[in-house]
mmCIF file of N, CA and C in Angstrom:
data_model
loop_
_atom_site.group_PDB
_atom_site.id
_atom_site.type_symbol
_atom_site.label_atom_id
_atom_site.label_comp_id
_atom_site.label_asym_id
_atom_site.label_seq_id
_atom_site.Cartn_x
_atom_site.Cartn_y
_atom_site.Cartn_z
ATOM 1 N N MET A 225 0.859 -1.171 0.000
ATOM 2 C CA MET A 225 0.000 0.000 0.000
ATOM 3 C C MET A 225 0.899 1.225 0.000
ATOM 4 N N ASN A 226 0.656 2.151 -0.935
ATOM 5 C CA ASN A 226 1.539 3.311 -0.961
ATOM 6 C C ASN A 226 1.173 4.294 0.143
ATOM 7 N N PHE A 227 2.095 5.173 0.441
ATOM 8 C CA PHE A 227 1.973 6.085 1.576
ATOM 9 C C PHE A 227 0.770 7.004 1.457
ATOM 10 N N SER A 228 0.523 7.584 0.265
ATOM 11 C CA SER A 228 -0.596 8.531 0.120
ATOM 12 C C SER A 228 -1.945 7.832 0.292
ATOM 13 N N TRP A 229 -2.075 6.602 -0.211
ATOM 14 C CA TRP A 229 -3.332 5.868 -0.033
ATOM 15 C C TRP A 229 -3.548 5.571 1.449
ATOM 16 N N SER A 230 -2.476 5.218 2.146
ATOM 17 C CA SER A 230 -2.574 4.948 3.578
ATOM 18 C C SER A 230 -3.026 6.184 4.343
ATOM 19 N N LEU A 231 -2.468 7.343 4.000
ATOM 20 C CA LEU A 231 -2.898 8.588 4.650
ATOM 21 C C LEU A 231 -4.364 8.875 4.360
ATOM 22 N N PHE A 232 -4.769 8.662 3.101
ATOM 23 C CA PHE A 232 -6.168 8.899 2.727
ATOM 24 C C PHE A 232 -7.089 8.009 3.538
ATOM 25 N N THR A 233 -6.799 6.713 3.558
ATOM 26 C CA THR A 233 -7.717 5.799 4.246
ATOM 27 C C THR A 233 -7.727 6.045 5.746
ATOM 28 N N ASN A 234 -6.556 6.302 6.335
ATOM 29 C CA ASN A 234 -6.528 6.563 7.781
ATOM 30 C C ASN A 234 -7.248 7.859 8.122
ATOM 31 N N GLY A 235 -6.987 8.915 7.370
ATOM 32 C CA GLY A 235 -7.654 10.192 7.610
ATOM 33 C C GLY A 235 -9.142 10.101 7.358
ATOM 34 N N PHE A 236 -9.504 9.408 6.299
ATOM 35 C CA PHE A 236 -10.908 9.277 5.960
ATOM 36 C C PHE A 236 -11.640 8.467 7.015
ATOM 37 N N LEU A 237 -10.992 7.416 7.490
ATOM 38 C CA LEU A 237 -11.607 6.597 8.525
ATOM 39 C C LEU A 237 -11.872 7.414 9.783
ATOM 40 N N LEU A 238 -10.952 8.284 10.155
ATOM 41 C CA LEU A 238 -11.160 9.138 11.318
ATOM 42 C C LEU A 238 -12.355 10.065 11.124
ATOM 43 N N ILE A 239 -12.489 10.608 9.930
ATOM 44 C CA ILE A 239 -13.632 11.484 9.636
ATOM 45 C C ILE A 239 -14.932 10.701 9.748
ATOM 46 N N VAL A 240 -14.958 9.526 9.152
ATOM 47 C CA VAL A 240 -16.169 8.705 9.208
ATOM 48 C C VAL A 240 -16.501 8.340 10.653
ATOM 49 N N LEU A 241 -15.497 7.939 11.415
ATOM 50 C CA LEU A 241 -15.746 7.605 12.824
ATOM 51 C C LEU A 241 -16.293 8.802 13.586
ATOM 52 N N TYR A 242 -15.782 9.989 13.269
ATOM 53 C CA TYR A 242 -16.312 11.193 13.906
ATOM 54 C C TYR A 242 -17.801 11.330 13.605
ATOM 55 N N PHE A 243 -18.162 11.211 12.321
ATOM 56 C CA PHE A 243 -19.571 11.369 11.954
ATOM 57 C C PHE A 243 -20.434 10.266 12.550
ATOM 58 N N LEU A 244 -19.892 9.061 12.628
ATOM 59 C CA LEU A 244 -20.678 7.946 13.150
ATOM 60 C C LEU A 244 -20.907 8.038 14.659
ATOM 61 N N PHE A 245 -19.885 8.499 15.387
ATOM 62 C CA PHE A 245 -19.965 8.392 16.829
ATOM 63 C C PHE A 245 -19.977 9.699 17.602
ATOM 64 N N PHE A 246 -19.506 10.796 16.988
ATOM 65 C CA PHE A 246 -19.365 12.014 17.756
ATOM 66 C C PHE A 246 -20.075 13.221 17.160
ATOM 67 N N SER A 247 -20.829 13.034 16.109
ATOM 68 C CA SER A 247 -21.497 14.178 15.493
ATOM 69 C C SER A 247 -22.597 14.694 16.409
ATOM 70 N N ASP A 248 -22.982 15.936 16.212
ATOM 71 C CA ASP A 248 -24.021 16.551 17.040
ATOM 72 C C ASP A 248 -25.347 15.819 16.940
ATOM 73 N N SER A 249 -25.627 15.258 15.781
ATOM 74 C CA SER A 249 -26.910 14.575 15.611
ATOM 75 C C SER A 249 -26.965 13.292 16.429
ATOM 76 N N GLY A 250 -25.793 12.713 16.716
ATOM 77 C CA GLY A 250 -25.763 11.474 17.465
ATOM 78 C C GLY A 250 -26.259 10.290 16.664
ATOM 79 N N ALA A 251 -26.610 10.507 15.408
ATOM 80 C CA ALA A 251 -27.168 9.443 14.589
ATOM 81 C C ALA A 251 -26.062 8.519 14.093
ATOM 82 N N LYS A 252 -26.288 7.242 14.257
ATOM 83 C CA LYS A 252 -25.380 6.239 13.717
ATOM 84 C C LYS A 252 -26.041 5.661 12.472
ATOM 85 N N VAL A 253 -25.209 5.205 11.562
ATOM 86 C CA VAL A 253 -25.733 4.585 10.352
ATOM 87 C C VAL A 253 -26.405 3.271 10.724
ATOM 88 N N VAL A 254 -27.593 3.079 10.212
ATOM 89 C CA VAL A 254 -28.313 1.827 10.404
ATOM 90 C C VAL A 254 -27.807 0.836 9.372
ATOM 91 N N ASN A 255 -27.367 -0.331 9.835
ATOM 92 C CA ASN A 255 -26.912 -1.396 8.952
ATOM 93 C C ASN A 255 -28.004 -2.441 8.836
ATOM 94 N N LEU A 256 -28.259 -2.874 7.606
ATOM 95 C CA LEU A 256 -29.260 -3.899 7.347
ATOM 96 C C LEU A 256 -28.610 -5.096 6.676
ATOM 97 N N ASP A 257 -29.070 -6.293 7.013
ATOM 98 C CA ASP A 257 -28.610 -7.445 6.234
ATOM 99 C C ASP A 257 -29.335 -7.413 4.881
ATOM 100 N N VAL A 258 -28.879 -8.223 3.957
ATOM 101 C CA VAL A 258 -29.439 -8.154 2.596
ATOM 102 C C VAL A 258 -30.911 -8.546 2.545
ATOM 103 N N HIS A 259 -31.368 -9.360 3.471
ATOM 104 C CA HIS A 259 -32.780 -9.760 3.475
ATOM 105 C C HIS A 259 -33.679 -8.553 3.784
ATOM 106 N N LYS A 260 -33.318 -7.797 4.810
ATOM 107 C CA LYS A 260 -34.088 -6.600 5.150
ATOM 108 C C LYS A 260 -33.961 -5.553 4.051
ATOM 109 N N ALA A 261 -32.759 -5.409 3.513
ATOM 110 C CA ALA A 261 -32.545 -4.432 2.439
ATOM 111 C C ALA A 261 -33.393 -4.790 1.219
ATOM 112 N N LYS A 262 -33.445 -6.057 0.879
ATOM 113 C CA LYS A 262 -34.247 -6.513 -0.275
ATOM 114 C C LYS A 262 -35.713 -6.140 -0.077
ATOM 115 N N ASN A 263 -36.244 -6.365 1.116
ATOM 116 C CA ASN A 263 -37.644 -6.035 1.391
ATOM 117 C C ASN A 263 -37.898 -4.538 1.216
ATOM 118 N N LEU A 264 -36.977 -3.715 1.698
ATOM 119 C CA LEU A 264 -37.152 -2.266 1.565
ATOM 120 C C LEU A 264 -37.008 -1.808 0.120
ATOM 121 N N VAL A 265 -36.058 -2.380 -0.594
ATOM 122 C CA VAL A 265 -35.882 -2.036 -2.013
ATOM 123 C C VAL A 265 -37.136 -2.411 -2.788
ATOM 124 N N GLN A 266 -37.693 -3.576 -2.497
ATOM 125 C CA GLN A 266 -38.897 -4.013 -3.199
ATOM 126 C C GLN A 266 -40.132 -3.215 -2.795
ATOM 127 N N SER A 267 -40.074 -2.539 -1.644
ATOM 128 C CA SER A 267 -41.212 -1.727 -1.220
ATOM 129 C C SER A 267 -41.086 -0.274 -1.685
ATOM 130 N N GLY A 268 -40.036 0.024 -2.467
ATOM 131 C CA GLY A 268 -39.951 1.357 -3.058
ATOM 132 C C GLY A 268 -38.812 2.241 -2.595
ATOM 133 N N HIS A 269 -37.966 1.769 -1.692
ATOM 134 C CA HIS A 269 -36.800 2.562 -1.297
ATOM 135 C C HIS A 269 -35.857 2.724 -2.489
ATOM 136 N N VAL A 270 -35.161 3.816 -2.528
ATOM 137 C CA VAL A 270 -34.141 4.039 -3.545
ATOM 138 C C VAL A 270 -32.938 3.176 -3.185
ATOM 139 N N TYR A 271 -32.377 2.480 -4.180
ATOM 140 C CA TYR A 271 -31.140 1.736 -3.972
ATOM 141 C C TYR A 271 -30.018 2.537 -4.612
ATOM 142 N N LEU A 272 -29.082 2.977 -3.802
ATOM 143 C CA LEU A 272 -27.933 3.746 -4.268
ATOM 144 C C LEU A 272 -26.719 2.831 -4.304
ATOM 145 N N ASP A 273 -26.277 2.501 -5.504
ATOM 146 C CA ASP A 273 -25.108 1.650 -5.708
ATOM 147 C C ASP A 273 -23.899 2.564 -5.849
ATOM 148 N N VAL A 274 -22.955 2.478 -4.922
ATOM 149 C CA VAL A 274 -21.809 3.383 -4.925
ATOM 150 C C VAL A 274 -20.552 2.735 -5.519
ATOM 151 N N ARG A 275 -20.726 1.613 -6.215
ATOM 152 C CA ARG A 275 -19.586 0.969 -6.878
ATOM 153 C C ARG A 275 -19.216 1.732 -8.150
ATOM 154 N N ARG A 276 -18.063 1.379 -8.706
ATOM 155 C CA ARG A 276 -17.628 1.990 -9.971
ATOM 156 C C ARG A 276 -18.632 1.658 -11.066
ATOM 157 N N VAL A 277 -18.741 2.541 -12.051
ATOM 158 C CA VAL A 277 -19.695 2.362 -13.151
ATOM 159 C C VAL A 277 -19.475 1.019 -13.844
ATOM 160 N N GLN A 278 -18.217 0.662 -14.104
ATOM 161 C CA GLN A 278 -17.950 -0.586 -14.810
ATOM 162 C C GLN A 278 -18.384 -1.802 -13.992
ATOM 163 N N ASP A 279 -18.297 -1.729 -12.675
ATOM 164 C CA ASP A 279 -18.779 -2.829 -11.833
ATOM 165 C C ASP A 279 -20.300 -2.892 -11.859
ATOM 166 N N PHE A 280 -20.939 -1.743 -11.795
ATOM 167 C CA PHE A 280 -22.395 -1.661 -11.874
ATOM 168 C C PHE A 280 -22.902 -2.262 -13.183
ATOM 169 N N GLN A 281 -22.210 -1.954 -14.270
ATOM 170 C CA GLN A 281 -22.630 -2.429 -15.586
ATOM 171 C C GLN A 281 -22.474 -3.934 -15.747
ATOM 172 N N LYS A 282 -21.581 -4.542 -14.976
ATOM 173 C CA LYS A 282 -21.395 -6.002 -15.028
ATOM 174 C C LYS A 282 -22.538 -6.734 -14.333
ATOM 175 N N GLY A 283 -23.240 -6.049 -13.445
ATOM 176 C CA GLY A 283 -24.362 -6.635 -12.723
ATOM 177 C C GLY A 283 -24.685 -5.810 -11.500
ATOM 178 N N HIS A 284 -25.987 -5.687 -11.224
ATOM 179 C CA HIS A 284 -26.408 -4.898 -10.065
ATOM 180 C C HIS A 284 -27.744 -5.400 -9.538
ATOM 181 N N VAL A 285 -28.071 -4.921 -8.359
ATOM 182 C CA VAL A 285 -29.336 -5.244 -7.708
ATOM 183 C C VAL A 285 -30.487 -4.881 -8.654
ATOM 184 N N ASP A 286 -31.458 -5.771 -8.745
ATOM 185 C CA ASP A 286 -32.649 -5.501 -9.553
ATOM 186 C C ASP A 286 -33.616 -4.700 -8.688
ATOM 187 N N ALA A 287 -33.734 -3.418 -9.000
ATOM 188 C CA ALA A 287 -34.604 -2.521 -8.229
ATOM 189 C C ALA A 287 -35.274 -1.543 -9.170
ATOM 190 N N ASP A 288 -36.507 -1.155 -8.823
ATOM 191 C CA ASP A 288 -37.223 -0.165 -9.631
ATOM 192 C C ASP A 288 -36.574 1.204 -9.534
ATOM 193 N N LYS A 289 -36.135 1.559 -8.341
ATOM 194 C CA LYS A 289 -35.507 2.860 -8.106
ATOM 195 C C LYS A 289 -34.039 2.618 -7.776
ATOM 196 N N ILE A 290 -33.184 2.660 -8.790
ATOM 197 C CA ILE A 290 -31.766 2.396 -8.571
ATOM 198 C C ILE A 290 -30.932 3.502 -9.204
ATOM 199 N N ILE A 291 -29.910 3.910 -8.482
ATOM 200 C CA ILE A 291 -29.009 4.971 -8.934
ATOM 201 C C ILE A 291 -27.588 4.460 -8.738
ATOM 202 N N ASN A 292 -26.733 4.738 -9.704
ATOM 203 C CA ASN A 292 -25.309 4.395 -9.558
ATOM 204 C C ASN A 292 -24.495 5.677 -9.558
ATOM 205 N N ILE A 293 -23.967 6.000 -8.386
ATOM 206 C CA ILE A 293 -23.061 7.142 -8.239
ATOM 207 C C ILE A 293 -21.850 6.636 -7.466
ATOM 208 N N PRO A 294 -20.717 6.493 -8.148
ATOM 209 C CA PRO A 294 -19.529 5.954 -7.484
ATOM 210 C C PRO A 294 -19.061 6.831 -6.326
ATOM 211 N N TYR A 295 -18.674 6.164 -5.253
ATOM 212 C CA TYR A 295 -18.130 6.873 -4.098
ATOM 213 C C TYR A 295 -16.630 7.112 -4.271
ATOM 214 N N LEU A 296 -15.950 6.158 -4.887
ATOM 215 C CA LEU A 296 -14.527 6.294 -5.184
ATOM 216 C C LEU A 296 -14.333 6.289 -6.690
ATOM 217 N N LEU A 297 -13.337 7.035 -7.142
ATOM 218 C CA LEU A 297 -13.006 7.099 -8.560
ATOM 219 C C LEU A 297 -11.579 6.601 -8.759
ATOM 220 N N ASP A 298 -11.345 5.928 -9.888
ATOM 221 C CA ASP A 298 -9.996 5.508 -10.247
ATOM 222 C C ASP A 298 -9.285 6.682 -10.897
ATOM 223 N N THR A 299 -8.076 6.952 -10.449
ATOM 224 C CA THR A 299 -7.248 8.002 -11.041
ATOM 225 C C THR A 299 -5.865 7.408 -11.290
ATOM 226 N N PRO A 300 -5.018 8.102 -12.043
ATOM 227 C CA PRO A 300 -3.658 7.592 -12.253
ATOM 228 C C PRO A 300 -2.890 7.391 -10.937
ATOM 229 N N LYS A 301 -3.275 8.108 -9.894
ATOM 230 C CA LYS A 301 -2.592 7.981 -8.603
ATOM 231 C C LYS A 301 -3.304 6.991 -7.674
ATOM 232 N N GLY A 302 -4.329 6.332 -8.159
ATOM 233 C CA GLY A 302 -5.070 5.382 -7.338
ATOM 234 C C GLY A 302 -6.507 5.843 -7.135
ATOM 235 N N LYS A 303 -7.181 5.222 -6.193
ATOM 236 C CA LYS A 303 -8.584 5.555 -5.914
ATOM 237 C C LYS A 303 -8.665 6.801 -5.044
ATOM 238 N N VAL A 304 -9.603 7.673 -5.399
ATOM 239 C CA VAL A 304 -9.864 8.869 -4.604
ATOM 240 C C VAL A 304 -11.369 9.005 -4.426
ATOM 241 N N LYS A 305 -11.763 9.664 -3.360
ATOM 242 C CA LYS A 305 -13.183 9.909 -3.124
ATOM 243 C C LYS A 305 -13.721 10.806 -4.224
ATOM 244 N N ASN A 306 -14.877 10.482 -4.709
ATOM 245 C CA ASN A 306 -15.547 11.269 -5.746
ATOM 246 C C ASN A 306 -15.841 12.662 -5.178
ATOM 247 N N PRO A 307 -15.173 13.707 -5.688
ATOM 248 C CA PRO A 307 -15.376 15.049 -5.127
ATOM 249 C C PRO A 307 -16.779 15.607 -5.383
ATOM 250 N N GLU A 308 -17.495 15.029 -6.322
ATOM 251 C CA GLU A 308 -18.848 15.480 -6.660
ATOM 252 C C GLU A 308 -19.936 14.591 -6.061
ATOM 253 N N PHE A 309 -19.545 13.666 -5.188
ATOM 254 C CA PHE A 309 -20.480 12.665 -4.681
ATOM 255 C C PHE A 309 -21.751 13.287 -4.099
ATOM 256 N N LEU A 310 -21.615 14.162 -3.131
ATOM 257 C CA LEU A 310 -22.798 14.751 -2.493
ATOM 258 C C LEU A 310 -23.619 15.581 -3.468
ATOM 259 N N LYS A 311 -22.963 16.296 -4.330
ATOM 260 C CA LYS A 311 -23.671 17.097 -5.332
ATOM 261 C C LYS A 311 -24.473 16.188 -6.267
ATOM 262 N N GLN A 312 -23.863 15.092 -6.713
ATOM 263 C CA GLN A 312 -24.551 14.165 -7.618
ATOM 264 C C GLN A 312 -25.735 13.504 -6.926
ATOM 265 N N ILE A 313 -25.563 13.130 -5.668
ATOM 266 C CA ILE A 313 -26.677 12.533 -4.921
ATOM 267 C C ILE A 313 -27.796 13.550 -4.751
ATOM 268 N N SER A 314 -27.439 14.778 -4.420
ATOM 269 C CA SER A 314 -28.451 15.817 -4.212
ATOM 270 C C SER A 314 -29.228 16.120 -5.489
ATOM 271 N N CYS A 315 -28.621 15.904 -6.642
ATOM 272 C CA CYS A 315 -29.333 16.090 -7.915
ATOM 273 C C CYS A 315 -30.284 14.926 -8.200
ATOM 274 N N ALA A 316 -29.971 13.755 -7.656
ATOM 275 C CA ALA A 316 -30.760 12.558 -7.944
ATOM 276 C C ALA A 316 -31.791 12.237 -6.867
ATOM 277 N N CYS A 317 -31.558 12.687 -5.645
ATOM 278 C CA CYS A 317 -32.422 12.335 -4.519
ATOM 279 C C CYS A 317 -32.733 13.559 -3.671
ATOM 280 N N ASP A 318 -33.878 13.497 -2.998
ATOM 281 C CA ASP A 318 -34.227 14.507 -2.002
ATOM 282 C C ASP A 318 -33.737 14.027 -0.642
ATOM 283 N N LYS A 319 -33.525 14.945 0.251
ATOM 284 C CA LYS A 319 -33.040 14.583 1.582
ATOM 285 C C LYS A 319 -34.071 13.793 2.381
ATOM 286 N N GLU A 320 -35.310 13.780 1.923
ATOM 287 C CA GLU A 320 -36.371 13.020 2.593
ATOM 288 C C GLU A 320 -36.548 11.612 2.017
ATOM 289 N N ASP A 321 -35.869 11.302 0.897
ATOM 290 C CA ASP A 321 -36.010 9.982 0.269
ATOM 291 C C ASP A 321 -35.509 8.883 1.205
ATOM 292 N N HIS A 322 -36.087 7.712 1.053
ATOM 293 C CA HIS A 322 -35.664 6.524 1.789
ATOM 294 C C HIS A 322 -34.605 5.835 0.929
ATOM 295 N N ILE A 323 -33.372 5.768 1.427
ATOM 296 C CA ILE A 323 -32.253 5.308 0.611
ATOM 297 C C ILE A 323 -31.539 4.129 1.279
ATOM 298 N N ILE A 324 -31.317 3.076 0.483
ATOM 299 C CA ILE A 324 -30.480 1.952 0.883
ATOM 300 C C ILE A 324 -29.192 2.095 0.077
ATOM 301 N N VAL A 325 -28.052 2.146 0.763
ATOM 302 C CA VAL A 325 -26.764 2.316 0.085
ATOM 303 C C VAL A 325 -26.047 0.973 0.058
ATOM 304 N N GLY A 326 -25.564 0.597 -1.121
ATOM 305 C CA GLY A 326 -24.840 -0.652 -1.266
ATOM 306 C C GLY A 326 -23.598 -0.492 -2.121
ATOM 307 N N CYS A 327 -22.653 -1.376 -1.890
ATOM 308 C CA CYS A 327 -21.432 -1.419 -2.696
ATOM 309 C C CYS A 327 -21.124 -2.890 -2.946
ATOM 310 N N ASP A 328 -19.860 -3.234 -3.057
ATOM 311 C CA ASP A 328 -19.494 -4.617 -3.320
ATOM 312 C C ASP A 328 -19.610 -5.486 -2.061
ATOM 313 N N CYS A 329 -19.102 -4.978 -0.918
ATOM 314 C CA CYS A 329 -19.118 -5.812 0.288
ATOM 315 C C CYS A 329 -19.631 -5.085 1.532
ATOM 316 N N GLY A 330 -20.004 -3.815 1.411
ATOM 317 C CA GLY A 330 -20.608 -3.103 2.533
ATOM 318 C C GLY A 330 -19.725 -2.092 3.231
ATOM 319 N N VAL A 331 -18.496 -1.896 2.765
ATOM 320 C CA VAL A 331 -17.598 -0.965 3.432
ATOM 321 C C VAL A 331 -17.724 0.445 2.844
ATOM 322 N N LYS A 332 -17.542 0.575 1.530
ATOM 323 C CA LYS A 332 -17.675 1.904 0.909
ATOM 324 C C LYS A 332 -19.072 2.465 1.133
ATOM 325 N N SER A 333 -20.064 1.591 1.118
ATOM 326 C CA SER A 333 -21.433 2.053 1.329
ATOM 327 C C SER A 333 -21.629 2.586 2.748
ATOM 328 N N LEU A 334 -20.929 2.023 3.719
ATOM 329 C CA LEU A 334 -21.006 2.535 5.093
ATOM 330 C C LEU A 334 -20.450 3.953 5.148
ATOM 331 N N TYR A 335 -19.298 4.182 4.509
ATOM 332 C CA TYR A 335 -18.722 5.524 4.452
ATOM 333 C C TYR A 335 -19.672 6.486 3.757
ATOM 334 N N ALA A 336 -20.225 6.047 2.632
ATOM 335 C CA ALA A 336 -21.131 6.895 1.860
ATOM 336 C C ALA A 336 -22.384 7.226 2.671
ATOM 337 N N ALA A 337 -22.949 6.237 3.345
ATOM 338 C CA ALA A 337 -24.153 6.455 4.151
ATOM 339 C C ALA A 337 -23.882 7.446 5.279
ATOM 340 N N ALA A 338 -22.725 7.318 5.932
ATOM 341 C CA ALA A 338 -22.368 8.250 7.006
ATOM 342 C C ALA A 338 -22.245 9.668 6.461
ATOM 343 N N GLU A 339 -21.657 9.801 5.298
ATOM 344 C CA GLU A 339 -21.509 11.125 4.700
ATOM 345 C C GLU A 339 -22.865 11.712 4.310
ATOM 346 N N LEU A 340 -23.750 10.879 3.798
ATOM 347 C CA LEU A 340 -25.090 11.354 3.440
ATOM 348 C C LEU A 340 -25.854 11.805 4.687
ATOM 349 N N GLN A 341 -25.766 11.038 5.746
ATOM 350 C CA GLN A 341 -26.422 11.435 6.992
ATOM 351 C C GLN A 341 -25.864 12.762 7.497
ATOM 352 N N ALA A 342 -24.557 12.898 7.460
ATOM 353 C CA ALA A 342 -23.926 14.137 7.926
ATOM 354 C C ALA A 342 -24.359 15.333 7.083
ATOM 355 N N ASP A 343 -24.722 15.069 5.825
ATOM 356 C CA ASP A 343 -25.160 16.135 4.928
ATOM 357 C C ASP A 343 -26.659 16.421 5.065
ATOM 358 N N GLY A 344 -27.351 15.698 5.924
ATOM 359 C CA GLY A 344 -28.753 16.000 6.176
ATOM 360 C C GLY A 344 -29.767 15.060 5.560
ATOM 361 N N PHE A 345 -29.318 13.981 4.921
ATOM 362 C CA PHE A 345 -30.276 12.998 4.409
ATOM 363 C C PHE A 345 -30.879 12.275 5.605
ATOM 364 N N LYS A 346 -32.193 12.167 5.617
ATOM 365 C CA LYS A 346 -32.920 11.736 6.811
ATOM 366 C C LYS A 346 -33.008 10.227 7.001
ATOM 367 N N ASP A 347 -33.180 9.471 5.907
ATOM 368 C CA ASP A 347 -33.410 8.031 6.025
ATOM 369 C C ASP A 347 -32.449 7.279 5.111
ATOM 370 N N VAL A 348 -31.247 7.043 5.627
ATOM 371 C CA VAL A 348 -30.199 6.360 4.875
ATOM 372 C C VAL A 348 -29.794 5.120 5.650
ATOM 373 N N LYS A 349 -29.748 3.992 4.962
ATOM 374 C CA LYS A 349 -29.342 2.743 5.597
ATOM 375 C C LYS A 349 -28.268 2.074 4.741
ATOM 376 N N ASN A 350 -27.360 1.394 5.399
ATOM 377 C CA ASN A 350 -26.286 0.676 4.725
ATOM 378 C C ASN A 350 -26.647 -0.800 4.596
ATOM 379 N N MET A 351 -26.422 -1.364 3.397
ATOM 380 C CA MET A 351 -26.653 -2.790 3.178
ATOM 381 C C MET A 351 -25.357 -3.549 3.463
ATOM 382 N N GLU A 352 -25.319 -4.216 4.592
ATOM 383 C CA GLU A 352 -24.137 -4.998 4.959
ATOM 384 C C GLU A 352 -23.966 -6.161 3.987
ATOM 385 N N GLY A 353 -22.726 -6.457 3.689
ATOM 386 C CA GLY A 353 -22.441 -7.576 2.786
ATOM 387 C C GLY A 353 -22.477 -7.192 1.327
ATOM 388 N N GLY A 354 -23.137 -6.083 1.008
ATOM 389 C CA GLY A 354 -23.154 -5.547 -0.344
ATOM 390 C C GLY A 354 -23.669 -6.489 -1.419
ATOM 391 N N TYR A 355 -23.250 -6.177 -2.635
ATOM 392 C CA TYR A 355 -23.695 -6.931 -3.808
ATOM 393 C C TYR A 355 -23.266 -8.395 -3.714
ATOM 394 N N ARG A 356 -22.131 -8.658 -3.097
ATOM 395 C CA ARG A 356 -21.672 -10.050 -2.951
ATOM 396 C C ARG A 356 -22.687 -10.887 -2.191
ATOM 397 N N ASP A 357 -23.185 -10.362 -1.062
ATOM 398 C CA ASP A 357 -24.183 -11.109 -0.289
ATOM 399 C C ASP A 357 -25.512 -11.191 -1.029
ATOM 400 N N TRP A 358 -25.851 -10.132 -1.764
ATOM 401 C CA TRP A 358 -27.077 -10.137 -2.559
ATOM 402 C C TRP A 358 -27.035 -11.310 -3.541
ATOM 403 N N VAL A 359 -25.932 -11.436 -4.268
ATOM 404 C CA VAL A 359 -25.765 -12.514 -5.251
ATOM 405 C C VAL A 359 -25.706 -13.871 -4.561
ATOM 406 N N LYS A 360 -24.978 -13.936 -3.455
ATOM 407 C CA LYS A 360 -24.846 -15.185 -2.686
ATOM 408 C C LYS A 360 -26.214 -15.713 -2.257
ATOM 409 N N ASN A 361 -27.143 -14.812 -1.976
ATOM 410 C CA ASN A 361 -28.497 -15.198 -1.572
ATOM 411 C C ASN A 361 -29.424 -15.434 -2.758
ATOM 412 N N ARG A 362 -28.871 -15.316 -3.957
ATOM 413 C CA ARG A 362 -29.612 -15.548 -5.213
ATOM 414 C C ARG A 362 -30.817 -14.623 -5.364
ATOM 415 N N PHE A 363 -30.630 -13.374 -4.902
ATOM 416 C CA PHE A 363 -31.664 -12.359 -5.098
ATOM 417 C C PHE A 363 -31.570 -11.844 -6.533
ATOM 418 N N PRO A 364 -32.645 -11.242 -7.044
ATOM 419 C CA PRO A 364 -32.655 -10.814 -8.442
ATOM 420 C C PRO A 364 -31.613 -9.763 -8.778
ATOM 421 N N VAL A 365 -30.933 -9.980 -9.899
ATOM 422 C CA VAL A 365 -29.927 -9.027 -10.390
ATOM 423 C C VAL A 365 -30.239 -8.714 -11.853
ATOM 424 N N LYS A 366 -29.669 -7.601 -12.294
ATOM 425 C CA LYS A 366 -29.725 -7.219 -13.708
ATOM 426 C C LYS A 366 -28.300 -7.223 -14.227
ATOM 427 N N LEU A 367 -28.110 -7.826 -15.365
ATOM 428 C CA LEU A 367 -26.780 -7.885 -15.973
ATOM 429 C C LEU A 367 -26.695 -6.956 -17.163
#
């Protein structure tokens, strides 16, 4: 792991921990297993897939309301947080929308969900296990 990526992840983790545990709102991200997430997605919650576009295009959760906005972007220097993430989400969703955030395994989505909550989104939940667990449970996907 190169030094700059290590600084990014360590610094970013501290920020996320601050928002999760010490923010004024006191709100912690709600984590859902894929079974609960599937029920909410099927009942009309927005599914926000924060994986890279190319990963999304290879296969994603089958949902009526699905958005793909990557949380991390590939750059020549490695992965960096999408600087337009909150702006892109705000263009696609209202702060009152019911949102389930998912990624490949549930880690990036946890960071993204914490950031959305800190920005004032009211009902954001993280799907633990991500797309991998969704597929493992043989839930519907779109290829």
